[in-house]
Tab-separated table of C-alpha atoms in Angstrom:
chain	number	residue	atom	x	y	z
A	1	UNK	CA	-37.384	-35.724	-21.939
A	2	UNK	CA	-35.926	-35.633	-25.453
A	3	UNK	CA	-38.684	-34.869	-27.981
A	4	UNK	CA	-39.002	-33.667	-31.559
A	5	UNK	CA	-35.311	-34.155	-32.343
A	6	UNK	CA	-33.691	-35.586	-35.491
A	7	UNK	CA	-31.393	-38.340	-34.179
A	8	UNK	CA	-29.157	-40.630	-36.244
A	9	UNK	CA	-27.735	-43.885	-34.853
A	10	UNK	CA	-24.408	-45.152	-36.193
A	11	UNK	CA	-24.386	-48.928	-35.499
A	12	UNK	CA	-28.099	-49.054	-34.717
A	13	UNK	CA	-28.143	-52.880	-34.744
A	14	UNK	CA	-26.624	-53.336	-31.278
A	15	UNK	CA	-28.790	-54.757	-28.505
A	16	UNK	CA	-28.939	-51.576	-26.400
A	17	UNK	CA	-28.618	-49.243	-29.419
A	18	UNK	CA	-31.686	-50.547	-31.231
A	19	UNK	CA	-33.728	-50.531	-28.012
A	20	UNK	CA	-32.696	-46.917	-27.381
A	21	UNK	CA	-33.649	-46.014	-30.966
A	22	UNK	CA	-37.130	-47.516	-30.489
A	23	UNK	CA	-37.508	-45.744	-27.131
A	24	UNK	CA	-36.636	-42.365	-28.674
A	25	UNK	CA	-38.936	-42.945	-31.649
A	26	UNK	CA	-41.788	-43.559	-29.223
A	27	UNK	CA	-40.987	-40.155	-27.672
A	28	UNK	CA	-41.802	-38.466	-31.016
A	29	UNK	CA	-38.253	-38.073	-32.276
A	30	UNK	CA	-37.347	-38.629	-35.948
A	31	UNK	CA	-34.934	-41.588	-35.930
A	32	UNK	CA	-32.610	-42.810	-38.676
A	33	UNK	CA	-29.816	-45.341	-38.416
A	34	UNK	CA	-27.279	-47.533	-40.142
A	35	UNK	CA	-25.175	-50.623	-39.574
A	36	UNK	CA	-23.071	-53.010	-41.646
A	37	UNK	CA	-24.901	-56.100	-40.372
A	38	UNK	CA	-28.184	-56.929	-38.650
A	39	UNK	CA	-29.181	-59.986	-36.650
A	40	UNK	CA	-32.312	-60.968	-34.794
A	41	UNK	CA	-33.864	-59.939	-32.498
A	42	UNK	CA	-32.656	-56.408	-33.333
A	43	UNK	CA	-33.385	-56.812	-37.066
A	44	UNK	CA	-37.010	-57.848	-36.480
A	45	UNK	CA	-37.539	-55.227	-33.764
A	46	UNK	CA	-36.240	-52.422	-35.971
A	47	UNK	CA	-38.373	-53.592	-38.885
A	48	UNK	CA	-41.480	-53.747	-36.687
A	49	UNK	CA	-40.951	-50.104	-35.683
A	50	UNK	CA	-40.093	-48.904	-39.188
A	51	UNK	CA	-36.456	-48.223	-38.314
A	52	UNK	CA	-34.634	-50.924	-40.302
A	53	UNK	CA	-32.498	-49.270	-43.037
A	54	UNK	CA	-33.244	-50.338	-46.616
A	55	UNK	CA	-29.613	-51.377	-47.098
A	56	UNK	CA	-26.833	-52.580	-44.839
A	57	UNK	CA	-23.632	-50.549	-44.753
A	58	UNK	CA	-22.521	-46.985	-44.187
A	59	UNK	CA	-23.474	-43.985	-46.324
A	60	UNK	CA	-22.293	-40.498	-45.426
A	61	UNK	CA	-25.148	-39.001	-47.480
A	62	UNK	CA	-27.349	-39.836	-44.459
A	63	UNK	CA	-25.476	-37.220	-42.433
A	64	UNK	CA	-26.778	-33.685	-42.978
A	65	UNK	CA	-26.972	-30.361	-41.146
A	66	UNK	CA	-30.605	-31.146	-40.242
A	67	UNK	CA	-29.504	-33.814	-37.731
A	68	UNK	CA	-29.631	-32.616	-34.116
A	69	UNK	CA	-27.714	-35.525	-32.591
A	70	UNK	CA	-25.666	-38.553	-33.638
A	71	UNK	CA	-25.502	-41.502	-31.214
A	72	UNK	CA	-22.445	-43.686	-31.795
A	73	UNK	CA	-22.380	-47.410	-31.039
A	74	UNK	CA	-19.262	-49.291	-29.972
A	75	UNK	CA	-19.434	-51.513	-33.068
A	76	UNK	CA	-18.549	-48.572	-35.353
A	77	UNK	CA	-14.877	-47.907	-36.105
A	78	UNK	CA	-13.157	-44.547	-35.725
A	79	UNK	CA	-12.845	-44.178	-39.517
A	80	UNK	CA	-16.570	-44.787	-40.100
A	81	UNK	CA	-17.574	-42.522	-43.023
A	82	UNK	CA	-20.788	-41.394	-41.321
A	83	UNK	CA	-18.879	-40.497	-38.155
A	84	UNK	CA	-16.242	-38.591	-40.132
A	85	UNK	CA	-18.996	-36.632	-41.940
A	86	UNK	CA	-20.727	-35.834	-38.642
A	87	UNK	CA	-17.443	-34.539	-37.224
A	88	UNK	CA	-16.793	-32.505	-40.381
A	89	UNK	CA	-20.221	-30.854	-40.078
A	90	UNK	CA	-19.685	-30.177	-36.384
A	91	UNK	CA	-22.708	-32.222	-35.331
A	92	UNK	CA	-23.185	-33.262	-31.734
A	93	UNK	CA	-21.930	-36.872	-31.364
A	94	UNK	CA	-22.524	-38.877	-28.196
A	95	UNK	CA	-21.919	-42.497	-27.269
A	96	UNK	CA	-24.990	-44.192	-25.791
A	97	UNK	CA	-23.582	-44.008	-22.206
A	98	UNK	CA	-23.028	-40.261	-22.658
A	99	UNK	CA	-26.570	-39.925	-23.970
A	100	UNK	CA	-28.030	-41.910	-21.061
A	101	UNK	CA	-26.317	-39.509	-18.648
A	102	UNK	CA	-27.655	-36.447	-20.485
A	103	UNK	CA	-31.159	-37.916	-20.492
A	104	UNK	CA	-31.050	-38.636	-16.741
A	105	UNK	CA	-29.285	-35.588	-15.301
A	106	UNK	CA	-32.356	-34.549	-13.318
A	107	UNK	CA	-33.040	-38.053	-11.988
A	108	UNK	CA	-31.555	-40.128	-9.192
A	109	UNK	CA	-29.237	-42.537	-10.998
A	110	UNK	CA	-28.729	-46.026	-9.570
A	111	UNK	CA	-25.836	-47.850	-11.265
A	112	UNK	CA	-25.413	-51.608	-10.850
A	113	UNK	CA	-21.777	-52.569	-11.437
A	114	UNK	CA	-19.515	-55.574	-10.905
A	115	UNK	CA	-17.945	-58.443	-12.823
A	116	UNK	CA	-20.942	-60.708	-12.241
A	117	UNK	CA	-24.592	-60.559	-11.228
A	118	UNK	CA	-25.344	-57.154	-12.779
A	119	UNK	CA	-28.297	-58.265	-14.898
A	120	UNK	CA	-29.806	-60.344	-12.089
A	121	UNK	CA	-29.566	-57.543	-9.509
A	122	UNK	CA	-30.898	-54.963	-11.963
A	123	UNK	CA	-33.822	-57.215	-12.849
A	124	UNK	CA	-34.615	-57.815	-9.146
A	125	UNK	CA	-34.799	-54.067	-8.525
A	126	UNK	CA	-36.892	-53.483	-11.641
A	127	UNK	CA	-39.223	-56.402	-10.854
A	128	UNK	CA	-40.052	-55.101	-7.375
A	129	UNK	CA	-40.596	-51.524	-8.596
A	130	UNK	CA	-42.815	-52.688	-11.464
A	131	UNK	CA	-44.791	-55.041	-9.207
A	132	UNK	CA	-45.430	-52.097	-6.863
A	133	UNK	CA	-46.600	-49.903	-9.762
A	134	UNK	CA	-43.754	-47.426	-9.239
A	135	UNK	CA	-42.620	-45.094	-12.036
A	136	UNK	CA	-38.961	-45.489	-13.024
A	137	UNK	CA	-36.640	-45.397	-16.030
A	138	UNK	CA	-34.056	-48.031	-16.831
A	139	UNK	CA	-31.305	-49.286	-19.082
A	140	UNK	CA	-30.402	-52.965	-18.850
A	141	UNK	CA	-28.136	-55.171	-20.968
A	142	UNK	CA	-30.597	-58.023	-21.597
A	143	UNK	CA	-34.246	-58.437	-22.515
A	144	UNK	CA	-36.047	-59.010	-19.219
A	145	UNK	CA	-39.290	-60.869	-18.605
A	146	UNK	CA	-42.159	-58.419	-18.218
A	147	UNK	CA	-40.422	-55.503	-19.972
A	148	UNK	CA	-41.006	-54.665	-23.631
A	149	UNK	CA	-37.683	-52.913	-24.153
A	150	UNK	CA	-34.219	-52.754	-22.604
A	151	UNK	CA	-34.360	-48.947	-22.302
A	152	UNK	CA	-37.036	-46.633	-20.927
A	153	UNK	CA	-36.821	-42.841	-20.718
A	154	UNK	CA	-39.699	-40.830	-19.274
A	155	UNK	CA	-40.276	-38.131	-16.659
A	156	UNK	CA	-39.771	-40.666	-13.826
A	157	UNK	CA	-37.592	-39.460	-10.914
A	158	UNK	CA	-35.281	-42.533	-10.804
A	159	UNK	CA	-33.256	-44.404	-13.415
A	160	UNK	CA	-31.869	-47.913	-12.853
A	161	UNK	CA	-28.764	-48.513	-14.996
A	162	UNK	CA	-26.798	-51.695	-15.551
A	163	UNK	CA	-23.231	-50.375	-15.563
A	164	UNK	CA	-20.781	-52.256	-17.774
A	165	UNK	CA	-17.019	-51.790	-17.336
A	166	UNK	CA	-16.312	-52.449	-21.034
A	167	UNK	CA	-15.089	-49.540	-23.169
A	168	UNK	CA	-17.576	-46.962	-24.469
A	169	UNK	CA	-16.820	-46.529	-28.185
A	170	UNK	CA	-13.951	-46.460	-30.697
A	171	UNK	CA	-13.488	-42.785	-29.818
A	172	UNK	CA	-13.699	-43.334	-26.071
A	173	UNK	CA	-11.899	-46.132	-24.217
A	174	UNK	CA	-13.468	-45.037	-20.922
A	175	UNK	CA	-15.504	-47.796	-19.213
A	176	UNK	CA	-19.204	-47.211	-19.813
A	177	UNK	CA	-20.044	-47.073	-16.123
A	178	UNK	CA	-17.859	-43.990	-15.585
A	179	UNK	CA	-20.173	-41.929	-17.808
A	180	UNK	CA	-23.306	-42.451	-15.714
A	181	UNK	CA	-22.108	-40.502	-12.638
A	182	UNK	CA	-24.183	-42.426	-10.108
A	183	UNK	CA	-25.976	-41.149	-7.040
A	184	UNK	CA	-26.384	-44.673	-5.655
A	185	UNK	CA	-24.307	-47.630	-6.777
A	186	UNK	CA	-23.281	-51.143	-5.976
A	187	UNK	CA	-20.373	-53.366	-6.939
A	188	UNK	CA	-21.238	-57.058	-6.855
A	189	UNK	CA	-17.615	-58.189	-6.999
A	190	UNK	CA	-14.409	-57.869	-8.983
A	191	UNK	CA	-13.122	-60.779	-11.071
A	192	UNK	CA	-10.698	-59.983	-13.893
A	193	UNK	CA	-12.509	-59.968	-17.224
A	194	UNK	CA	-12.208	-58.400	-20.708
A	195	UNK	CA	-8.600	-59.527	-21.118
A	196	UNK	CA	-8.519	-57.948	-24.607
A	197	UNK	CA	-9.099	-54.480	-23.079
A	198	UNK	CA	-7.536	-54.832	-19.621
A	199	UNK	CA	-4.416	-56.978	-20.053
A	200	UNK	CA	-3.564	-56.906	-16.323
A	201	UNK	CA	-5.729	-57.425	-13.267
A	202	UNK	CA	-4.354	-54.180	-11.796
A	203	UNK	CA	-5.599	-52.183	-14.774
A	204	UNK	CA	-9.002	-53.870	-14.541
A	205	UNK	CA	-9.324	-53.163	-10.804
A	206	UNK	CA	-8.347	-49.524	-11.364
A	207	UNK	CA	-11.562	-48.934	-13.328
A	208	UNK	CA	-13.629	-49.910	-10.280
A	209	UNK	CA	-11.534	-47.661	-8.050
A	210	UNK	CA	-12.335	-44.761	-10.387
A	211	UNK	CA	-16.004	-45.751	-10.279
A	212	UNK	CA	-16.099	-45.667	-6.464
A	213	UNK	CA	-14.297	-42.325	-6.562
A	214	UNK	CA	-17.209	-40.808	-8.510
A	215	UNK	CA	-19.630	-41.340	-5.615
A	216	UNK	CA	-20.949	-37.944	-4.460
A	217	UNK	CA	-20.597	-36.934	-0.823
A	218	UNK	CA	-24.307	-37.519	-0.265
A	219	UNK	CA	-24.268	-40.799	-2.201
A	220	UNK	CA	-23.596	-44.423	-1.307
A	221	UNK	CA	-21.886	-47.378	-2.927
A	222	UNK	CA	-22.635	-50.877	-1.610
A	223	UNK	CA	-19.944	-53.525	-2.058
A	224	UNK	CA	-19.842	-57.296	-1.578
A	225	UNK	CA	-17.992	-57.960	1.665
A	226	UNK	CA	-17.174	-61.551	0.672
A	227	UNK	CA	-15.118	-60.387	-2.313
A	228	UNK	CA	-11.486	-60.161	-1.145
A	229	UNK	CA	-10.250	-58.119	-4.108
A	230	UNK	CA	-13.049	-55.588	-3.694
A	231	UNK	CA	-12.548	-55.303	0.068
A	232	UNK	CA	-8.826	-54.750	-0.448
A	233	UNK	CA	-9.551	-52.030	-2.979
A	234	UNK	CA	-11.939	-50.293	-0.559
A	235	UNK	CA	-9.545	-50.641	2.396
A	236	UNK	CA	-6.711	-48.998	0.499
A	237	UNK	CA	-8.849	-46.146	-0.790
A	238	UNK	CA	-10.070	-42.812	0.563
A	239	UNK	CA	-13.690	-43.735	-0.078
A	240	UNK	CA	-14.539	-45.727	3.066
A	241	UNK	CA	-16.985	-43.134	4.408
A	242	UNK	CA	-19.642	-43.807	1.783
A	243	UNK	CA	-18.754	-47.428	0.966
A	244	UNK	CA	-21.132	-49.858	2.683
A	245	UNK	CA	-20.496	-53.630	2.793
A	246	UNK	CA	-23.191	-56.240	2.277
A	247	UNK	CA	-23.322	-60.030	2.568
A	248	UNK	CA	-25.848	-62.698	1.583
A	249	UNK	CA	-29.399	-62.438	2.892
A	250	UNK	CA	-30.159	-65.010	5.569
A	251	UNK	CA	-31.903	-68.038	4.101
A	252	UNK	CA	-32.712	-71.676	4.646
A	253	UNK	CA	-33.296	-74.569	2.227
A	254	UNK	CA	-36.009	-77.120	2.959
A	255	UNK	CA	-37.143	-79.773	0.471
A	256	UNK	CA	-35.376	-78.047	-2.431
A	257	UNK	CA	-37.135	-74.754	-1.617
A	258	UNK	CA	-35.279	-71.641	-0.463
A	259	UNK	CA	-36.834	-69.336	2.151
A	260	UNK	CA	-35.624	-65.860	3.142
A	261	UNK	CA	-35.285	-65.529	6.905
A	262	UNK	CA	-36.070	-62.081	8.338
A	263	UNK	CA	-37.697	-60.321	11.285
A	264	UNK	CA	-41.154	-60.821	9.833
A	265	UNK	CA	-40.654	-64.580	9.515
A	266	UNK	CA	-39.822	-66.577	6.388
A	267	UNK	CA	-40.548	-65.778	2.750
A	268	UNK	CA	-40.452	-68.471	0.021
A	269	UNK	CA	-38.662	-67.433	-3.188
A	270	UNK	CA	-38.111	-68.988	-6.605
A	271	UNK	CA	-34.364	-68.356	-6.928
A	272	UNK	CA	-31.567	-70.029	-4.967
A	273	UNK	CA	-27.824	-70.102	-4.317
A	274	UNK	CA	-25.556	-68.021	-2.076
A	275	UNK	CA	-24.631	-65.724	-4.962
A	276	UNK	CA	-28.336	-64.986	-5.457
A	277	UNK	CA	-28.775	-64.367	-1.740
A	278	UNK	CA	-26.020	-61.729	-2.116
A	279	UNK	CA	-27.711	-60.295	-5.203
A	280	UNK	CA	-31.035	-60.187	-3.390
A	281	UNK	CA	-29.597	-58.476	-0.296
A	282	UNK	CA	-28.037	-55.610	-2.248
A	283	UNK	CA	-31.184	-55.240	-4.371
A	284	UNK	CA	-33.066	-54.804	-1.079
A	285	UNK	CA	-30.473	-52.269	0.140
A	286	UNK	CA	-30.871	-50.182	-3.013
A	287	UNK	CA	-34.667	-50.379	-2.900
A	288	UNK	CA	-34.652	-49.289	0.745
A	289	UNK	CA	-32.648	-46.219	-0.346
A	290	UNK	CA	-35.378	-45.283	-2.825
A	291	UNK	CA	-38.077	-45.651	-0.171
A	292	UNK	CA	-39.267	-49.213	-0.723
A	293	UNK	CA	-40.159	-50.759	2.643
A	294	UNK	CA	-39.021	-54.201	3.778
A	295	UNK	CA	-42.641	-55.361	3.780
A	296	UNK	CA	-43.079	-54.364	0.142
A	297	UNK	CA	-39.771	-55.946	-0.819
A	298	UNK	CA	-40.616	-59.347	0.711
A	299	UNK	CA	-44.088	-59.249	-0.778
A	300	UNK	CA	-42.966	-58.591	-4.342
A	301	UNK	CA	-39.668	-60.500	-4.503
A	302	UNK	CA	-41.588	-63.780	-4.140
A	303	UNK	CA	-42.760	-63.585	-7.745
A	304	UNK	CA	-39.261	-62.976	-9.131
A	305	UNK	CA	-38.357	-66.043	-11.192
A	306	UNK	CA	-34.868	-64.946	-12.249
A	307	UNK	CA	-33.312	-62.938	-15.058
A	308	UNK	CA	-33.499	-64.253	-18.612
A	309	UNK	CA	-30.765	-66.824	-19.362
A	310	UNK	CA	-29.535	-66.645	-15.754
A	311	UNK	CA	-30.029	-69.982	-13.977
A	312	UNK	CA	-32.937	-70.648	-16.316
A	313	UNK	CA	-34.794	-73.888	-15.683
A	314	UNK	CA	-35.446	-75.341	-19.150
A	315	UNK	CA	-36.967	-78.652	-18.039
A	316	UNK	CA	-37.512	-81.039	-15.126
A	317	UNK	CA	-39.079	-84.294	-13.994
A	318	UNK	CA	-39.087	-86.145	-10.666
A	319	UNK	CA	-35.437	-87.163	-11.029
A	320	UNK	CA	-33.723	-84.403	-13.002
A	321	UNK	CA	-33.680	-80.639	-13.475
A	322	UNK	CA	-31.922	-79.074	-16.471
A	323	UNK	CA	-30.590	-75.529	-16.085
A	324	UNK	CA	-29.143	-73.153	-18.659
A	325	UNK	CA	-27.034	-70.227	-17.532
A	326	UNK	CA	-25.179	-67.381	-19.248
A	327	UNK	CA	-22.154	-67.951	-16.981
A	328	UNK	CA	-18.727	-67.995	-18.612
A	329	UNK	CA	-16.319	-66.051	-16.364
A	330	UNK	CA	-14.491	-67.981	-13.605
A	331	UNK	CA	-16.401	-66.394	-10.719
A	332	UNK	CA	-19.751	-67.034	-12.421
A	333	UNK	CA	-18.843	-70.648	-13.148
A	334	UNK	CA	-17.992	-71.316	-9.507
A	335	UNK	CA	-21.038	-69.517	-8.084
A	336	UNK	CA	-23.560	-71.124	-10.421
A	337	UNK	CA	-22.344	-74.714	-10.134
A	338	UNK	CA	-22.061	-74.411	-6.346
A	339	UNK	CA	-25.610	-73.026	-6.135
A	340	UNK	CA	-27.175	-75.922	-8.052
A	341	UNK	CA	-25.237	-78.528	-6.079
A	342	UNK	CA	-26.234	-76.949	-2.746
A	343	UNK	CA	-29.918	-76.644	-3.671
A	344	UNK	CA	-30.097	-80.326	-4.705
A	345	UNK	CA	-27.576	-81.889	-2.331
A	346	UNK	CA	-29.033	-85.390	-2.731
A	347	UNK	CA	-28.460	-85.365	-6.488
A	348	UNK	CA	-25.353	-85.641	-8.595
A	349	UNK	CA	-24.493	-82.690	-10.829
A	350	UNK	CA	-23.192	-82.839	-14.378
A	351	UNK	CA	-22.026	-79.374	-15.428
A	352	UNK	CA	-20.723	-78.168	-18.778
A	353	UNK	CA	-19.044	-74.834	-19.461
A	354	UNK	CA	-18.443	-73.557	-22.999
A	355	UNK	CA	-15.322	-71.413	-23.195
A	356	UNK	CA	-16.462	-68.882	-25.772
A	357	UNK	CA	-15.163	-65.379	-24.977
A	358	UNK	CA	-11.774	-63.954	-25.967
A	359	UNK	CA	-10.644	-63.988	-22.331
A	360	UNK	CA	-11.738	-67.561	-21.568
A	361	UNK	CA	-10.045	-68.933	-24.709
A	362	UNK	CA	-6.766	-67.147	-24.096
A	363	UNK	CA	-3.915	-69.245	-22.724
A	364	UNK	CA	-2.655	-66.264	-20.732
A	365	UNK	CA	-6.017	-66.060	-18.930
A	366	UNK	CA	-7.173	-69.690	-18.645
A	367	UNK	CA	-5.458	-70.274	-15.283
A	368	UNK	CA	-8.017	-67.915	-13.721
A	369	UNK	CA	-10.338	-70.970	-13.791
A	370	UNK	CA	-8.242	-72.811	-11.193
A	371	UNK	CA	-10.522	-74.703	-8.729
A	372	UNK	CA	-13.679	-72.957	-10.023
A	373	UNK	CA	-15.127	-76.263	-11.264
A	374	UNK	CA	-14.533	-78.444	-8.206
A	375	UNK	CA	-18.179	-78.728	-7.118
A	376	UNK	CA	-19.839	-80.741	-9.941
A	377	UNK	CA	-19.663	-84.529	-9.774
A	378	UNK	CA	-18.838	-84.473	-13.463
A	379	UNK	CA	-17.148	-81.458	-15.071
A	380	UNK	CA	-17.302	-80.963	-18.847
A	381	UNK	CA	-15.678	-78.243	-20.962
A	382	UNK	CA	-16.707	-77.435	-24.541
A	383	UNK	CA	-14.595	-75.433	-26.998
A	384	UNK	CA	-15.638	-74.792	-30.591
A	385	UNK	CA	-12.466	-74.761	-32.763
A	386	UNK	CA	-14.217	-72.378	-35.183
A	387	UNK	CA	-14.633	-69.839	-32.383
A	388	UNK	CA	-10.954	-70.154	-31.484
A	389	UNK	CA	-9.953	-69.626	-35.122
A	390	UNK	CA	-12.284	-66.634	-35.503
A	391	UNK	CA	-10.635	-64.975	-32.509
A	392	UNK	CA	-7.179	-65.824	-33.965
A	393	UNK	CA	-6.159	-67.748	-30.879
A	394	UNK	CA	-4.406	-71.078	-30.356
A	395	UNK	CA	-6.521	-74.136	-29.513
A	396	UNK	CA	-6.308	-75.264	-25.888
A	397	UNK	CA	-5.566	-78.949	-25.331
A	398	UNK	CA	-7.248	-81.364	-22.926
A	399	UNK	CA	-4.134	-81.445	-20.745
A	400	UNK	CA	-4.016	-77.653	-20.611
A	401	UNK	CA	-7.668	-77.610	-19.540
A	402	UNK	CA	-6.999	-80.116	-16.749
A	403	UNK	CA	-3.994	-78.107	-15.593
A	404	UNK	CA	-5.852	-74.786	-15.717
A	405	UNK	CA	-8.910	-76.059	-13.810
A	406	UNK	CA	-6.706	-78.148	-11.495
A	407	UNK	CA	-9.065	-81.080	-11.997
A	408	UNK	CA	-7.685	-84.252	-13.544
A	409	UNK	CA	-11.042	-85.747	-14.548
A	410	UNK	CA	-12.424	-82.726	-16.411
A	411	UNK	CA	-13.463	-83.749	-19.947
A	412	UNK	CA	-12.933	-81.581	-23.042
A	413	UNK	CA	-15.332	-81.728	-26.024
A	414	UNK	CA	-14.734	-79.944	-29.315
A	415	UNK	CA	-17.826	-80.875	-31.352
A	416	UNK	CA	-21.539	-80.836	-30.565
A	417	UNK	CA	-22.200	-84.458	-31.569
A	418	UNK	CA	-19.620	-85.905	-29.167
A	419	UNK	CA	-21.045	-83.808	-26.314
A	420	UNK	CA	-24.587	-84.883	-27.209
A	421	UNK	CA	-23.619	-88.579	-27.293
A	422	UNK	CA	-21.923	-88.286	-23.921
A	423	UNK	CA	-24.921	-86.608	-22.283
A	424	UNK	CA	-27.460	-89.022	-23.740
A	425	UNK	CA	-25.462	-92.105	-22.746
A	426	UNK	CA	-25.906	-91.396	-19.021
A	427	UNK	CA	-28.404	-92.602	-16.440
A	428	UNK	CA	-30.156	-89.432	-15.261
A	429	UNK	CA	-31.811	-90.811	-12.123
A	430	UNK	CA	-31.183	-88.393	-9.221
A	431	UNK	CA	-28.887	-86.311	-11.399
A	432	UNK	CA	-29.126	-82.683	-12.617
A	433	UNK	CA	-27.636	-81.028	-15.690
A	434	UNK	CA	-26.219	-77.488	-15.776
A	435	UNK	CA	-25.251	-75.966	-19.139
A	436	UNK	CA	-23.275	-72.715	-18.962
A	437	UNK	CA	-22.381	-70.644	-22.014
A	438	UNK	CA	-22.605	-67.314	-23.804
A	439	UNK	CA	-22.441	-69.300	-27.079
A	440	UNK	CA	-24.361	-72.247	-28.543
A	441	UNK	CA	-22.066	-75.256	-28.045
A	442	UNK	CA	-21.374	-75.432	-31.761
A	443	UNK	CA	-25.058	-75.888	-32.557
A	444	UNK	CA	-25.952	-78.404	-29.835
A	445	UNK	CA	-29.671	-79.261	-30.031
A	446	UNK	CA	-30.774	-78.398	-26.484
A	447	UNK	CA	-34.385	-79.311	-27.199
A	448	UNK	CA	-33.354	-82.835	-28.228
A	449	UNK	CA	-31.112	-83.151	-25.163
A	450	UNK	CA	-33.934	-82.032	-22.891
A	451	UNK	CA	-36.545	-84.358	-24.384
A	452	UNK	CA	-34.219	-87.367	-24.359
A	453	UNK	CA	-33.111	-86.870	-20.764
A	454	UNK	CA	-36.512	-86.084	-19.279
A	455	UNK	CA	-38.508	-88.706	-21.171
């Protein structure tokens, strides 16, 4: 473990960065940091632990010979004055993925990768291990229920890592997941994302091919057999010997309740949807590899209620359930809306997706959404013009949305009030609502929507 070191964080305000800073402070290291802007929850968390800088902004006076290590966040630019000073002084500078590898070299590293489902699968694995009282380290990209921080480093023998394919830092355009050098890994699927970094699908897929190629000869990488692009990549590679396919866990739905079907009988669970049955199966595969028995898995997975902001039930009554989901990519949109419709087949489904990311708002990418929104009875799309302007993109028209989704009745909303009025004008008997976004629908009051619909 890293102890009694002087460590400075450049761009300490990031979600993983500030959690790592707190983790290292708790290991008796002297932590300093800087950033040019702070937002909650990182601002409050840093303040609580005495790590919030007195002033925002960069100051190269913070960088001295006494510093043992500088950890660089992806938010910092290559001309950052603190970074330049650290380089001038010859200090050791690591990105957080490089640091995570250094801190886990003597552990078995499990890396969860893929275009979708990473947080859910990681949280399933962590939930079962925690419920069993097992000792393990982790790094995950979201705050999970039951865990105080997003990063834990100890003397545990295993580390569970959510492996993102986005670039590492301004100095390193390598995908983060290539730094972790996994012993065990999984790829939940490949669906072109991060258009601003990977302008072609071939370039995007190549990163996953490199990831598979890092698997050691005594390691394993599980891959989703229902993903055509991933299967094609595996088939055309030299890595078949340690690549193991997986499909969805057998299940049955009765009275809006999903049960896992297995040799020991049936196990009721709180999550649902075929994509979650896939997530659950590979979580089980990974746990089996680190000596968790099937009996223990089925016992402890029953209390798993889902990852934060993933298919989150925010309200329900006898006639309606309202779900909120972080989904925004095409594959996530299709999987999530299909799951809700299948679980409640006797109810209509109104689903709304906010196009919020650079990729989803780009006219060169939007056609990736073709036929991904066919399942809902009513399909709504929300775009905030301010978000489009901030990303310096061109607004997408209603006709372009219909053409991209290949659905003539899809409705486009561009302000929160119009969307609110539309939702509250409906009869919600035997009808569910699914809201999908990584944004906030231009300030839509979800609490008001929920209360009005359910009461």
